[in-house]
PDB file of C-alpha atoms in Angstrom:
ATOM      1  CA  MET A 122      93.490  96.808 141.683  1.00 56.00           C
ATOM      2  CA  SER A 123      96.590  97.307 143.860  1.00 59.00           C
ATOM      3  CA  TYR A 124      99.420  99.564 142.851  1.00 56.00           C
ATOM      4  CA  THR A 125     101.715  96.586 142.183  1.00 61.00           C
ATOM      5  CA  ASP A 126      99.063  94.721 140.259  1.00 66.00           C
ATOM      6  CA  ARG A 127      98.262  97.825 138.217  1.00 62.00           C
ATOM      7  CA  GLU A 128     101.954  98.693 137.466  1.00 68.00           C
ATOM      8  CA  ASN A 129     102.729  94.991 136.516  1.00 71.00           C
ATOM      9  CA  ALA A 130      99.712  94.960 134.111  1.00 71.00           C
ATOM     10  CA  VAL A 131     100.627  98.340 132.625  1.00 70.00           C
ATOM     11  CA  THR A 132     104.263  97.124 132.134  1.00 76.00           C
ATOM     12  CA  ALA A 133     103.135  93.906 130.413  1.00 76.00           C
ATOM     13  CA  MET A 134     100.760  95.741 128.006  1.00 84.00           C
ATOM     14  CA  GLU A 135     103.317  98.580 127.268  1.00 86.00           C
ATOM     15  CA  ILE A 136     105.352  96.756 124.494  1.00 86.00           C
ATOM     16  CA  ALA A 137     102.149  96.062 122.558  1.00 89.00           C
ATOM     17  CA  LYS A 138     100.993  99.657 122.941  1.00 92.00           C
ATOM     18  CA  ARG A 139     104.215 101.189 121.796  1.00 91.00           C
ATOM     19  CA  GLU A 140     104.044  99.039 118.698  1.00 91.00           C
ATOM     20  CA  ALA A 141     100.352  99.926 118.025  1.00 94.00           C
ATOM     21  CA  PHE A 142     100.762 103.789 117.979  1.00 95.00           C
ATOM     22  CA  PRO A 143     102.753 105.814 115.405  1.00 92.00           C
ATOM     23  CA  PRO A 144     106.105 107.268 116.613  1.00 92.00           C
ATOM     24  CA  GLY A 145     105.572 109.877 119.305  1.00 94.00           C
ATOM     25  CA  GLN A 146     101.869 109.157 119.711  1.00 96.00           C
ATOM     26  CA  TYR A 147     102.012 106.710 122.830  1.00 95.00           C
ATOM     27  CA  ILE A 148     101.617 108.869 125.918  1.00 95.00           C
ATOM     28  CA  HIS A 149     100.844 105.990 128.436  1.00 92.00           C
ATOM     29  CA  GLN A 150      97.159 106.053 127.354  1.00 93.00           C
ATOM     30  CA  GLU A 151      94.959 103.076 128.279  1.00 89.00           C
ATOM     31  CA  SER A 152      92.823 103.504 125.286  1.00 92.00           C
ATOM     32  CA  PHE A 153      92.757 104.135 121.441  1.00 97.00           C
ATOM     33  CA  VAL A 154      93.111 107.897 121.513  1.00 98.00           C
ATOM     34  CA  ASP A 155      96.646 109.181 120.527  1.00 97.00           C
ATOM     35  CA  ALA A 156      98.779 112.191 121.531  1.00 97.00           C
ATOM     36  CA  GLN A 157      97.829 114.344 118.450  1.00 98.00           C
ATOM     37  CA  GLU A 158      94.163 113.762 118.888  1.00 98.00           C
ATOM     38  CA  VAL A 159      94.322 114.800 122.536  1.00 98.00           C
ATOM     39  CA  GLU A 160      96.362 117.905 121.649  1.00 98.00           C
ATOM     40  CA  THR A 161      93.813 118.815 118.764  1.00 98.00           C
ATOM     41  CA  LEU A 162      90.843 118.580 121.139  1.00 98.00           C
ATOM     42  CA  VAL A 163      92.318 120.512 124.029  1.00 98.00           C
ATOM     43  CA  SER A 164      93.503 123.181 121.535  1.00 97.00           C
ATOM     44  CA  GLN A 165      89.950 123.436 120.234  1.00 98.00           C
ATOM     45  CA  ALA A 166      88.839 123.822 123.845  1.00 98.00           C
ATOM     46  CA  GLY A 167      91.296 126.850 124.261  1.00 97.00           C
ATOM     47  CA  VAL A 168      93.386 125.088 126.924  1.00 97.00           C
ATOM     48  CA  LYS A 169      96.520 127.232 127.878  1.00 95.00           C
ATOM     49  CA  LYS A 170      98.872 127.887 130.807  1.00 94.00           C
ATOM     50  CA  THR A 171      96.206 129.618 132.839  1.00 93.00           C
ATOM     51  CA  THR A 172      93.496 127.142 132.275  1.00 97.00           C
ATOM     52  CA  ARG A 173      92.037 125.047 135.154  1.00 97.00           C
ATOM     53  CA  VAL A 174      91.407 121.547 133.817  1.00 98.00           C
ATOM     54  CA  LEU A 175      89.729 118.580 135.513  1.00 97.00           C
ATOM     55  CA  ASP A 176      90.347 115.158 133.914  1.00 98.00           C
ATOM     56  CA  LEU A 177      87.731 112.527 134.780  1.00 97.00           C
ATOM     57  CA  CYS A 178      88.576 108.846 134.849  1.00 96.00           C
ATOM     58  CA  CYS A 179      92.126 109.663 134.628  1.00 96.00           C
ATOM     59  CA  GLY A 180      93.475 106.182 135.030  1.00 94.00           C
ATOM     60  CA  VAL A 181      97.268 106.146 135.177  1.00 92.00           C
ATOM     61  CA  GLY A 182      97.331 109.751 133.927  1.00 96.00           C
ATOM     62  CA  GLY A 183      98.671 109.331 130.373  1.00 95.00           C
ATOM     63  CA  PRO A 184      96.529 112.001 128.468  1.00 97.00           C
ATOM     64  CA  ALA A 185      96.266 114.243 131.528  1.00 97.00           C
ATOM     65  CA  ILE A 186     100.097 114.439 132.086  1.00 97.00           C
ATOM     66  CA  HIS A 187     100.493 115.024 128.373  1.00 97.00           C
ATOM     67  CA  ILE A 188      98.031 117.938 128.412  1.00 97.00           C
ATOM     68  CA  ALA A 189      99.731 119.494 131.400  1.00 97.00           C
ATOM     69  CA  LYS A 190     103.078 119.070 129.693  1.00 96.00           C
ATOM     70  CA  VAL A 191     102.165 120.684 126.303  1.00 96.00           C
ATOM     71  CA  SER A 192      99.981 123.438 127.759  1.00 96.00           C
ATOM     72  CA  GLY A 193     101.337 124.141 131.202  1.00 95.00           C
ATOM     73  CA  CYS A 194      97.786 124.169 132.514  1.00 96.00           C
ATOM     74  CA  ASP A 195      96.746 123.623 136.134  1.00 94.00           C
ATOM     75  CA  LEU A 196      95.351 120.064 135.998  1.00 96.00           C
ATOM     76  CA  VAL A 197      93.508 117.856 138.557  1.00 97.00           C
ATOM     77  CA  GLY A 198      92.660 114.208 137.652  1.00 97.00           C
ATOM     78  CA  VAL A 199      90.281 111.859 139.457  1.00 97.00           C
ATOM     79  CA  ASP A 200      89.819 108.134 139.270  1.00 96.00           C
ATOM     80  CA  ARG A 201      88.259 105.480 141.573  1.00 94.00           C
ATOM     81  CA  ASP A 202      91.315 103.154 141.247  1.00 93.00           C
ATOM     82  CA  PRO A 203      93.826 103.919 144.119  1.00 93.00           C
ATOM     83  CA  GLY A 204      96.573 101.952 142.219  1.00 88.00           C
ATOM     84  CA  ALA A 205      96.106 103.989 139.021  1.00 90.00           C
ATOM     85  CA  VAL A 206      96.135 107.303 140.993  1.00 95.00           C
ATOM     86  CA  LEU A 207      99.215 106.461 142.769  1.00 93.00           C
ATOM     87  CA  LEU A 208     100.978 105.568 139.529  1.00 91.00           C
ATOM     88  CA  ALA A 209      99.617 108.803 137.892  1.00 95.00           C
ATOM     89  CA  ASN A 210     100.985 110.957 140.665  1.00 96.00           C
ATOM     90  CA  ARG A 211     104.380 109.324 140.479  1.00 94.00           C
ATOM     91  CA  ARG A 212     104.535 109.821 136.723  1.00 94.00           C
ATOM     92  CA  ALA A 213     103.486 113.464 137.057  1.00 95.00           C
ATOM     93  CA  SER A 214     106.143 114.051 139.620  1.00 95.00           C
ATOM     94  CA  GLU A 215     108.802 112.442 137.246  1.00 94.00           C
ATOM     95  CA  ALA A 216     107.667 114.520 134.383  1.00 93.00           C
ATOM     96  CA  GLY A 217     107.719 117.709 136.491  1.00 93.00           C
ATOM     97  CA  VAL A 218     104.168 118.821 135.416  1.00 92.00           C
ATOM     98  CA  LYS A 219     101.590 120.723 137.445  1.00 88.00           C
ATOM     99  CA  ALA A 220      99.124 117.963 137.942  1.00 93.00           C
ATOM    100  CA  GLU A 221      97.479 116.365 140.953  1.00 95.00           C
ATOM    101  CA  PHE A 222      95.631 113.058 140.906  1.00 97.00           C
ATOM    102  CA  LEU A 223      92.895 112.227 143.512  1.00 96.00           C
ATOM    103  CA  VAL A 224      90.987 108.968 144.350  1.00 96.00           C
ATOM    104  CA  SER A 225      87.307 109.693 143.794  1.00 94.00           C
ATOM    105  CA  GLU A 226      84.080 108.281 142.315  1.00 92.00           C
ATOM    106  CA  VAL A 227      83.274 109.897 138.941  1.00 90.00           C
ATOM    107  CA  PRO A 228      81.765 112.504 138.816  1.00 87.00           C
ATOM    108  CA  PRO A 229      83.601 113.679 141.934  1.00 90.00           C
ATOM    109  CA  ALA A 230      82.069 115.960 144.603  1.00 84.00           C
ATOM    110  CA  LEU A 231      84.418 118.978 144.479  1.00 87.00           C
ATOM    111  CA  SER A 232      84.062 122.405 145.870  1.00 83.00           C
ATOM    112  CA  SER A 233      85.718 124.235 142.974  1.00 90.00           C
ATOM    113  CA  THR A 234      84.784 124.604 139.321  1.00 94.00           C
ATOM    114  CA  PHE A 235      86.935 124.397 136.290  1.00 97.00           C
ATOM    115  CA  GLU A 236      87.182 126.051 132.918  1.00 98.00           C
ATOM    116  CA  VAL A 237      87.549 122.731 130.983  1.00 98.00           C
ATOM    117  CA  VAL A 238      86.631 119.062 131.890  1.00 98.00           C
ATOM    118  CA  THR A 239      88.198 116.333 129.872  1.00 98.00           C
ATOM    119  CA  PHE A 240      86.714 112.858 129.586  1.00 96.00           C
ATOM    120  CA  PHE A 241      88.703 110.583 127.334  1.00 97.00           C
ATOM    121  CA  GLU A 242      87.468 107.079 126.331  1.00 97.00           C
ATOM    122  CA  THR A 243      85.388 106.349 129.387  1.00 96.00           C
ATOM    123  CA  VAL A 244      81.972 107.859 128.626  1.00 97.00           C
ATOM    124  CA  LEU A 245      81.111 104.370 127.274  1.00 98.00           C
ATOM    125  CA  ALA A 246      80.897 102.974 130.780  1.00 97.00           C
ATOM    126  CA  PHE A 247      78.086 105.214 131.990  1.00 97.00           C
ATOM    127  CA  PRO A 248      74.648 103.975 131.103  1.00 97.00           C
ATOM    128  CA  ASP A 249      72.847 107.313 132.121  1.00 97.00           C
ATOM    129  CA  LYS A 250      74.502 109.819 129.915  1.00 97.00           C
ATOM    130  CA  GLU A 251      72.151 112.692 130.928  1.00 97.00           C
ATOM    131  CA  ALA A 252      72.818 112.153 134.618  1.00 96.00           C
ATOM    132  CA  LEU A 253      76.567 112.034 133.767  1.00 96.00           C
ATOM    133  CA  PHE A 254      76.592 115.261 131.834  1.00 97.00           C
ATOM    134  CA  THR A 255      74.229 117.063 134.380  1.00 96.00           C
ATOM    135  CA  SER A 256      76.947 116.215 137.028  1.00 95.00           C
ATOM    136  CA  VAL A 257      79.775 117.445 134.641  1.00 95.00           C
ATOM    137  CA  ALA A 258      78.039 120.734 134.110  1.00 96.00           C
ATOM    138  CA  GLN A 259      78.046 121.335 137.811  1.00 94.00           C
ATOM    139  CA  LEU A 260      81.895 121.047 137.727  1.00 95.00           C
ATOM    140  CA  LEU A 261      82.218 123.684 135.003  1.00 96.00           C
ATOM    141  CA  GLU A 262      82.028 127.443 134.999  1.00 95.00           C
ATOM    142  CA  VAL A 263      79.425 128.873 132.639  1.00 90.00           C
ATOM    143  CA  ARG A 264      80.976 128.942 129.108  1.00 94.00           C
ATOM    144  CA  GLY A 265      83.320 126.229 130.322  1.00 97.00           C
ATOM    145  CA  ARG A 266      84.259 123.471 127.829  1.00 98.00           C
ATOM    146  CA  LEU A 267      83.726 119.825 127.944  1.00 98.00           C
ATOM    147  CA  VAL A 268      86.273 117.729 125.880  1.00 98.00           C
ATOM    148  CA  MET A 269      85.410 114.126 125.349  1.00 98.00           C
ATOM    149  CA  THR A 270      85.588 111.097 123.144  1.00 98.00           C
ATOM    150  CA  TYR A 271      82.727 108.678 122.830  1.00 98.00           C
ATOM    151  CA  GLU A 272      81.657 105.448 121.134  1.00 98.00           C
ATOM    152  CA  GLU A 273      78.576 105.929 118.878  1.00 98.00           C
ATOM    153  CA  GLY A 274      76.094 103.313 117.945  1.00 98.00           C
ATOM    154  CA  SER A 275      72.882 101.498 118.909  1.00 98.00           C
ATOM    155  CA  GLY A 276      72.817  99.426 122.078  1.00 97.00           C
ATOM    156  CA  LEU A 277      74.446  95.977 122.133  1.00 98.00           C
ATOM    157  CA  THR A 278      72.257  93.008 121.051  1.00 98.00           C
ATOM    158  CA  LYS A 279      71.891  90.018 123.306  1.00 97.00           C
ATOM    159  CA  SER A 280      74.479  88.178 121.293  1.00 97.00           C
ATOM    160  CA  GLU A 281      76.914  90.955 121.308  1.00 98.00           C
ATOM    161  CA  ARG A 282      76.627  91.266 125.047  1.00 97.00           C
ATOM    162  CA  ALA A 283      77.392  87.499 125.337  1.00 97.00           C
ATOM    163  CA  THR A 284      80.631  87.784 123.427  1.00 97.00           C
ATOM    164  CA  MET A 285      82.005  91.176 124.729  1.00 97.00           C
ATOM    165  CA  PRO A 286      83.779  90.964 128.114  1.00 96.00           C
ATOM    166  CA  GLU A 287      82.307  93.198 130.843  1.00 95.00           C
ATOM    167  CA  SER A 288      79.544  94.127 128.405  1.00 97.00           C
ATOM    168  CA  SER A 289      77.766  95.993 131.237  1.00 96.00           C
ATOM    169  CA  THR A 290      80.245  98.716 130.771  1.00 96.00           C
ATOM    170  CA  VAL A 291      79.694  99.012 127.044  1.00 98.00           C
ATOM    171  CA  CYS A 292      76.961 101.585 126.870  1.00 98.00           C
ATOM    172  CA  LEU A 293      76.744 102.930 123.294  1.00 98.00           C
ATOM    173  CA  ILE A 294      74.739 105.879 122.267  1.00 98.00           C
ATOM    174  CA  PRO A 295      73.625 107.045 118.795  1.00 98.00           C
ATOM    175  CA  GLN A 296      75.011 110.476 117.705  1.00 97.00           C
ATOM    176  CA  VAL A 297      71.596 112.104 117.473  1.00 97.00           C
ATOM    177  CA  ALA A 298      70.860 110.981 121.055  1.00 98.00           C
ATOM    178  CA  MET A 299      74.218 112.224 122.394  1.00 98.00           C
ATOM    179  CA  ASN A 300      73.613 115.706 120.780  1.00 97.00           C
ATOM    180  CA  GLN A 301      70.061 115.712 122.404  1.00 97.00           C
ATOM    181  CA  VAL A 302      71.589 114.804 125.795  1.00 98.00           C
ATOM    182  CA  LEU A 303      74.269 117.432 125.576  1.00 97.00           C
ATOM    183  CA  GLY A 304      71.670 120.055 124.612  1.00 97.00           C
ATOM    184  CA  ALA A 305      69.394 119.073 127.469  1.00 96.00           C
ATOM    185  CA  CYS A 306      72.430 119.524 129.910  1.00 96.00           C
ATOM    186  CA  GLY A 307      73.191 122.964 128.604  1.00 96.00           C
ATOM    187  CA  PHE A 308      76.047 122.226 126.221  1.00 97.00           C
ATOM    188  CA  ARG A 309      76.574 123.460 122.729  1.00 96.00           C
ATOM    189  CA  PRO A 310      78.864 121.463 120.467  1.00 96.00           C
ATOM    190  CA  LEU A 311      81.713 123.581 119.193  1.00 97.00           C
ATOM    191  CA  TYR A 312      83.860 120.959 117.340  1.00 98.00           C
ATOM    192  CA  THR A 313      83.469 117.304 116.334  1.00 98.00           C
ATOM    193  CA  GLN A 314      86.293 114.983 114.921  1.00 98.00           C
ATOM    194  CA  ASN A 315      85.558 111.486 113.513  1.00 98.00           C
ATOM    195  CA  LEU A 316      88.138 109.202 114.996  1.00 98.00           C
ATOM    196  CA  THR A 317      86.696 105.888 113.698  1.00 98.00           C
ATOM    197  CA  SER A 318      89.305 104.928 111.068  1.00 98.00           C
ATOM    198  CA  ALA A 319      92.307 105.719 113.226  1.00 97.00           C
ATOM    199  CA  HIS A 320      90.828 103.886 116.243  1.00 98.00           C
ATOM    200  CA  ALA A 321      90.051 100.939 114.198  1.00 98.00           C
ATOM    201  CA  ARG A 322      93.675 100.710 113.157  1.00 97.00           C
ATOM    202  CA  VAL A 323      94.950 101.027 116.771  1.00 97.00           C
ATOM    203  CA  ALA A 324      92.440  98.285 117.953  1.00 98.00           C
ATOM    204  CA  GLU A 325      93.650  95.966 115.288  1.00 97.00           C
ATOM    205  CA  LYS A 326      97.227  96.492 116.243  1.00 97.00           C
ATOM    206  CA  LEU A 327      96.582  96.064 119.960  1.00 97.00           C
ATOM    207  CA  TRP A 328      94.674  92.934 119.386  1.00 97.00           C
ATOM    208  CA  SER A 329      97.599  91.500 117.340  1.00 96.00           C
ATOM    209  CA  GLY A 330     100.142  92.817 119.930  1.00 94.00           C
ATOM    210  CA  TYR A 331      98.375  91.402 122.882  1.00 94.00           C
ATOM    211  CA  SER A 332      97.972  88.122 121.212  1.00 95.00           C
ATOM    212  CA  GLN A 333     101.687  88.022 120.353  1.00 91.00           C
ATOM    213  CA  HIS A 334     102.648  88.857 123.931  1.00 89.00           C
ATOM    214  CA  ARG A 335      99.960  86.542 125.504  1.00 90.00           C
ATOM    215  CA  ALA A 336     102.426  84.605 127.731  1.00 88.00           C
ATOM    216  CA  SER A 337     103.872  87.706 129.421  1.00 84.00           C
ATOM    217  CA  LEU A 338     100.498  89.218 129.959  1.00 88.00           C
ATOM    218  CA  GLU A 339      99.222  86.023 131.513  1.00 88.00           C
ATOM    219  CA  ARG A 340     102.033  86.171 134.040  1.00 83.00           C
ATOM    220  CA  ALA A 341     100.969  89.675 135.042  1.00 83.00           C
ATOM    221  CA  MET A 342      97.195  89.556 134.683  1.00 85.00           C
ATOM    222  CA  GLY A 343      96.275  85.812 134.838  1.00 89.00           C
ATOM    223  CA  ALA A 344      94.854  83.797 131.965  1.00 93.00           C
ATOM    224  CA  LYS A 345      91.253  85.023 132.378  1.00 93.00           C
ATOM    225  CA  GLY A 346      92.172  88.780 132.510  1.00 91.00           C
ATOM    226  CA  THR A 347      94.510  88.232 129.452  1.00 93.00           C
ATOM    227  CA  ALA A 348      91.645  86.425 127.513  1.00 96.00           C
ATOM    228  CA  ARG A 349      89.219  89.237 128.297  1.00 95.00           C
ATOM    229  CA  LEU A 350      91.726  91.825 127.076  1.00 95.00           C
ATOM    230  CA  ILE A 351      92.374  90.037 123.817  1.00 96.00           C
ATOM    231  CA  ASP A 352      88.818  89.201 123.111  1.00 97.00           C
ATOM    232  CA  SER A 353      87.590  92.746 123.766  1.00 97.00           C
ATOM    233  CA  HIS A 354      90.180  94.239 121.523  1.00 97.00           C
ATOM    234  CA  ARG A 355      89.209  91.732 118.723  1.00 97.00           C
ATOM    235  CA  LEU A 356      85.653  92.751 118.947  1.00 98.00           C
ATOM    236  CA  TRP A 357      86.489  96.550 118.915  1.00 98.00           C
ATOM    237  CA  ALA A 358      88.632  96.069 115.870  1.00 98.00           C
ATOM    238  CA  ASP A 359      85.741  94.388 114.147  1.00 98.00           C
ATOM    239  CA  TRP A 360      83.181  96.820 115.209  1.00 98.00           C
ATOM    240  CA  LEU A 361      85.186  99.894 114.384  1.00 98.00           C
ATOM    241  CA  THR A 362      86.312  98.537 111.004  1.00 98.00           C
ATOM    242  CA  SER A 363      82.773  97.442 109.995  1.00 98.00           C
ATOM    243  CA  GLY A 364      80.997 100.709 111.194  1.00 97.00           C
ATOM    244  CA  ARG A 365      79.067  98.859 113.919  1.00 98.00           C
ATOM    245  CA  VAL A 366      80.555 101.410 116.182  1.00 98.00           C
ATOM    246  CA  ARG A 367      82.050 104.875 115.370  1.00 98.00           C
ATOM    247  CA  LYS A 368      84.273 107.051 117.471  1.00 98.00           C
ATOM    248  CA  PHE A 369      84.044 110.793 117.940  1.00 98.00           C
ATOM    249  CA  GLY A 370      85.996 113.398 119.644  1.00 98.00           C
ATOM    250  CA  VAL A 371      83.867 116.415 120.712  1.00 98.00           C
ATOM    251  CA  VAL A 372      84.446 119.889 122.352  1.00 98.00           C
ATOM    252  CA  ALA A 373      81.125 121.389 123.706  1.00 98.00           C
ATOM    253  CA  GLN A 374      80.593 124.580 125.663  1.00 98.00           C
ATOM    254  CA  LEU A 375      78.289 124.946 128.719  1.00 97.00           C
ATOM    255  CA  GLU A 376      75.806 127.746 127.850  1.00 94.00           C
ATOM    256  CA  GLU A 377      73.625 127.375 130.902  1.00 71.00           C
ATOM    257  CA  ALA A 378      74.378 127.062 134.594  1.00 59.00           C
TER     258      ALA A 378
END
C-alpha cells in the first residue's frame, strides 16, 4: 500500500477507533490492544530508558512510539509495508521520540541483538510459530524478553475460513501448543494476561463504528476493502465474545541461545 493510500485509510478509520477505546487508550494502534495493556506488558519485561527494543510488524508505529515515549527506550521498528514505515517515521519525528522504523520482512535480518522484542497483534498471521520464534530468539540477547499478544484457539474450520476475509492470515494456536513452541525455542513464560473480554468489547465497538462510517471508509478504501474490514470485525467480536478465540498478552524470557 502506498503512503498516500495508507494515510487515507488510517484517517478514515481513526474516528471509529477513537470512539472504540476508553479515553487516553487510543495510541494509533491498528489492533485491539490499548495503551494500558501495552504499558503493562513492557513494564513486566523491564523496559526502561537504557533498553534496546525491537518492534516487529510495527505498522504505522502506534504502540512502538507509545513505548518509546513512556519509557525513553531506544527503539527500532520493522514492517514490510513502505507506506506504513514512512508514516511511522513521520509520527516518531513529530512526537520527538527515539525510534527508527525500517522496511523489512519479518523476522528481519539484523546484525545487532536486542534486550526486548515486541510483537503486538500479528503473531496470528504466521502459520509456522516454531520457525517464527526460532528467528525471534536469534534477535535477542540471552535472557532477553519477548513481549507479545496472540490469538488462542483451534484452527479454523472450512466454514469459518469461508466467512473470514483473508483467512490464510488467521493462524490460531491452542495455549498448550503455544507454550510448547515457546519452550522448544528456549523461552520461559514470565507473565501472562488474559485480554479476551477487553478485546471483545473493542472489536464490537470497532465493528459498530466502521459500519456507521461505511461511506467515508469506502471513499478511502473502496467497497471491497471496507466490506472485508467490517466483516472481519464482526467475526472477531463474535468469536471473542463466545470464547471461540481467546486473547493473551505474554512476556517470556530467552533462557538458551
